[in-house]
Structures are given as C-alpha cells and as structure tokens.
Coordinates of C-alpha atoms in Angstrom, one line a residue:
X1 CA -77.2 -165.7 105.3
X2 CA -78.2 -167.0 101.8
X3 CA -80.1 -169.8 103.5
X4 CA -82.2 -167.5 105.7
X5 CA -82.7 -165.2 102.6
X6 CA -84.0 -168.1 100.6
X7 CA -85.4 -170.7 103.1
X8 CA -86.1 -168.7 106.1
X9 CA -89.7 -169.7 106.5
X10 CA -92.6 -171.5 104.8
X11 CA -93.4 -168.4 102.7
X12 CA -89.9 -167.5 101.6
X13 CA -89.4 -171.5 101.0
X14 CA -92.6 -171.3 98.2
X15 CA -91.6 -168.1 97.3
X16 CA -88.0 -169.5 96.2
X17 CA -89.3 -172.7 94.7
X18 CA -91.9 -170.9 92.7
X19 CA -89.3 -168.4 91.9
X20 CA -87.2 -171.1 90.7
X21 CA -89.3 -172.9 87.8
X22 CA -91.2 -169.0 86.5
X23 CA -87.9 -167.7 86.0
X24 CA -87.6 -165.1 88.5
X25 CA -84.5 -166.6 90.5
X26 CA -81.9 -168.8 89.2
X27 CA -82.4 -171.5 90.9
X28 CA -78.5 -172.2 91.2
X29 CA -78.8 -169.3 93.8
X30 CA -81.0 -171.4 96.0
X31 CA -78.6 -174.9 95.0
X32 CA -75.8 -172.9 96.7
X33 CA -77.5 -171.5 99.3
X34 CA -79.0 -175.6 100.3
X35 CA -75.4 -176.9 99.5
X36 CA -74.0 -175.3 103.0
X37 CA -76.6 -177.7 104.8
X38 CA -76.2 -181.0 103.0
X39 CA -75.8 -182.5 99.1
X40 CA -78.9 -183.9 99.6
X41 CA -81.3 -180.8 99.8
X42 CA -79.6 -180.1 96.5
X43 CA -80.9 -183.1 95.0
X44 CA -84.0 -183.0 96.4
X45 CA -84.2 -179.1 94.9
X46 CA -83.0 -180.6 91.3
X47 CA -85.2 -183.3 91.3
X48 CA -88.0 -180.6 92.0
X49 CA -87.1 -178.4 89.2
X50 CA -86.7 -181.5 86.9
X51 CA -90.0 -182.9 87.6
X52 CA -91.6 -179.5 87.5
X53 CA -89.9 -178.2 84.2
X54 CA -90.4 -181.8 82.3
X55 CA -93.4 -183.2 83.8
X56 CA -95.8 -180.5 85.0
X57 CA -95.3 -177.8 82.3
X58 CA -95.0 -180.3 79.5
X59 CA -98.1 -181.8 80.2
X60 CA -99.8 -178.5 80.4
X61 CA -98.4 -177.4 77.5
X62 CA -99.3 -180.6 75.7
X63 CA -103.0 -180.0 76.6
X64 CA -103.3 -176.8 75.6
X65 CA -101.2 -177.8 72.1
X66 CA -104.0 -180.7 71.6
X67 CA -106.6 -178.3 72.6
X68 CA -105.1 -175.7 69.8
X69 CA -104.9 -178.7 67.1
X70 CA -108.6 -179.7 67.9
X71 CA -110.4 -176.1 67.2
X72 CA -107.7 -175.6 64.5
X73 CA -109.2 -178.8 63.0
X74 CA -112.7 -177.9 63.9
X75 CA -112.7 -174.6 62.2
X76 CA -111.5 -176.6 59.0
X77 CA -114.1 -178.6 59.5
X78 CA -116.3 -175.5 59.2
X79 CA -114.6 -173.7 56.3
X80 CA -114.9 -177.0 54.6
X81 CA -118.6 -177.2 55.0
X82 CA -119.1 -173.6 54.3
X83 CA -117.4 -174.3 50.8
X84 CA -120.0 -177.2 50.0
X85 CA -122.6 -175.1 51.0
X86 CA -121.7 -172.4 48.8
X87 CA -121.2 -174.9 46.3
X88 CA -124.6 -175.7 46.3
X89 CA -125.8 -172.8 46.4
X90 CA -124.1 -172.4 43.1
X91 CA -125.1 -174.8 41.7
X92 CA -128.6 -174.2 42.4
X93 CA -128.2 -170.4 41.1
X94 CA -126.5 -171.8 37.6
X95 CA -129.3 -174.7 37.1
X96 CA -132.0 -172.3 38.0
X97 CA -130.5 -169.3 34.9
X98 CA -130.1 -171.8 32.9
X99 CA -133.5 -173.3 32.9
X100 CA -134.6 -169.0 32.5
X101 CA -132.5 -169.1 29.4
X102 CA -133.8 -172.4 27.8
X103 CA -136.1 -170.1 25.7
X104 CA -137.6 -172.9 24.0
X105 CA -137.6 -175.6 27.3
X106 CA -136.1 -178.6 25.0
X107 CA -133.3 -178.9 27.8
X108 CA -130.7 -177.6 25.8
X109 CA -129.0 -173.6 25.9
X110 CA -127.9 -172.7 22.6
X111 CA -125.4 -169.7 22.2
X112 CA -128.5 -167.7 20.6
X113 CA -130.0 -168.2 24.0
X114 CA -127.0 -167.4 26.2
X115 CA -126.3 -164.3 24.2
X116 CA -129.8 -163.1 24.3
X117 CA -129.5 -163.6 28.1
X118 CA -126.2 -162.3 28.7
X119 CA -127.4 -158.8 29.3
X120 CA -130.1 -160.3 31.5
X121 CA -129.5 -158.4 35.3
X122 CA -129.7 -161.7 37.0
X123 CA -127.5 -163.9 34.5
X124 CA -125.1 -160.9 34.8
X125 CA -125.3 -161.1 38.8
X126 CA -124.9 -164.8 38.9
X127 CA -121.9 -164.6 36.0
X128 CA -120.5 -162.0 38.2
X129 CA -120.5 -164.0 41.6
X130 CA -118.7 -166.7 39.4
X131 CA -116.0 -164.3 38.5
X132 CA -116.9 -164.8 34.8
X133 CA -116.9 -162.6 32.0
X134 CA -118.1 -162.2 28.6
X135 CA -114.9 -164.0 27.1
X136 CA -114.8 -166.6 30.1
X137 CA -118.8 -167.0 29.3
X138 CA -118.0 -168.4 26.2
X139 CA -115.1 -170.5 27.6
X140 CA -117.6 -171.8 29.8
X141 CA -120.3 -172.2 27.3
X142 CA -117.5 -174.3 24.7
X143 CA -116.6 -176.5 27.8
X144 CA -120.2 -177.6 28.9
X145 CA -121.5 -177.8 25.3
X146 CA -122.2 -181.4 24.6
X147 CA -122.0 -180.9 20.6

C-alpha cells in the first residue's frame, strides 16, 4: 500500500523524490516503502538523495556564496574609492582656505592669520566638515606648523 502511495505512477514517483531532498517527506518513508520490492531500489534511492543533497545543492550553494563574496568585495571596492574621493576633496577644500588665509601670500599661515580667519563662514564650514573645533584648530595648527 505504501508503495502505491509513494510510487504509484510517474507523478507520485517525482512527487516523492522531490519530496524527499525539500524536506517535505522523510525519505526513510519511501526507503521502507522500496525495501518490500528489493535492497536495491533502496540504494538506488540513497544514492539519489546523496548525490542530490552533496552534489547538487552544494554546488548551488557554493555559487551563490562566491556570488555573495564577489559584490560583498565589490561594494568595498566602492566604499574604498568613495573614501579617496572624499579625501581629495578635502584636501582640495583645506589647500584652497589656506591659500584665503595666507593674508600676505609668502606661503606660510601664521596663527595671526588663522585667528583672523577663524570666524570666516567658510573656514568655519570647512573646520566643521573636519569635525574640528576651536581647541582642535590649534591642535592642528601646532601639528602642521613647521617652526
């Protein structure tokens, strides 16, 4: 009776075998039901299942890991080149203020100049897309100062 539930016709054959590697039957049901016919439909349904399970669905789920990795790695790619491009555009915005506070265009800021400059709407913008302060303009004035 098993048999005829499971194997009856071509349908409810790819029906059970389908059934079998999703997870909707537990394939020992249809083992038993091929063991009252012969040992070796059993085998022939495990080897099935084994080369289903290991083969198919690994490799499938191989693909779609590589496939993840590879856009993973290509959106680095992009944040990375976002990040130099910001960088630049930094440094661009920095060179270009301090070449506006060079009051006297010898090449050189002196803390006269940045302090005249500080309240300047665009030095503040550009101090303020740096994150930097009054205090940490200082800091940052000490640390690039060449004397």
């Amino acid at each position: 009776a098993s048999l005829e539930k499971f194997f009856g016709s071509l349908h409810l054959s790819l029906h059970t075998l389908f059934r079998s590697i999703s997870g909707g039957l537990d394939w020992s049901e249809a083992v038993g039901a091929l063991a009252a016919i012969g040992t070796g439909w059993v085998y022939i349904l495990s080897i099935y299942i084994g080369f289903v399970y290991f083969a198919v669905l690994n490799v499938m789920t191989g693909m779609f890991c590589h496939r993840a990795i590879r856009e993973a790695e290509r959106d680095q790619d992009l944040i990375v080149l976002d990040a130099l491009k910001d960088r630049t555009k930094l440094k661009q915005a920095l060179q270009s203020l301090f070449w506006q506070m060079d009051d006297n265009t010898n090449g050189e800021i002196t803390l006269l100049e940045l302090e005249h400059h500080f309240n300047d709407e665009r030095a503040r913008i550009v101090f303020k897309a740096l994150e930097v302060g009054a205090v940490h303009a200082w800091t940052l004035f000490q640390s690039i100062d060449g004397d």
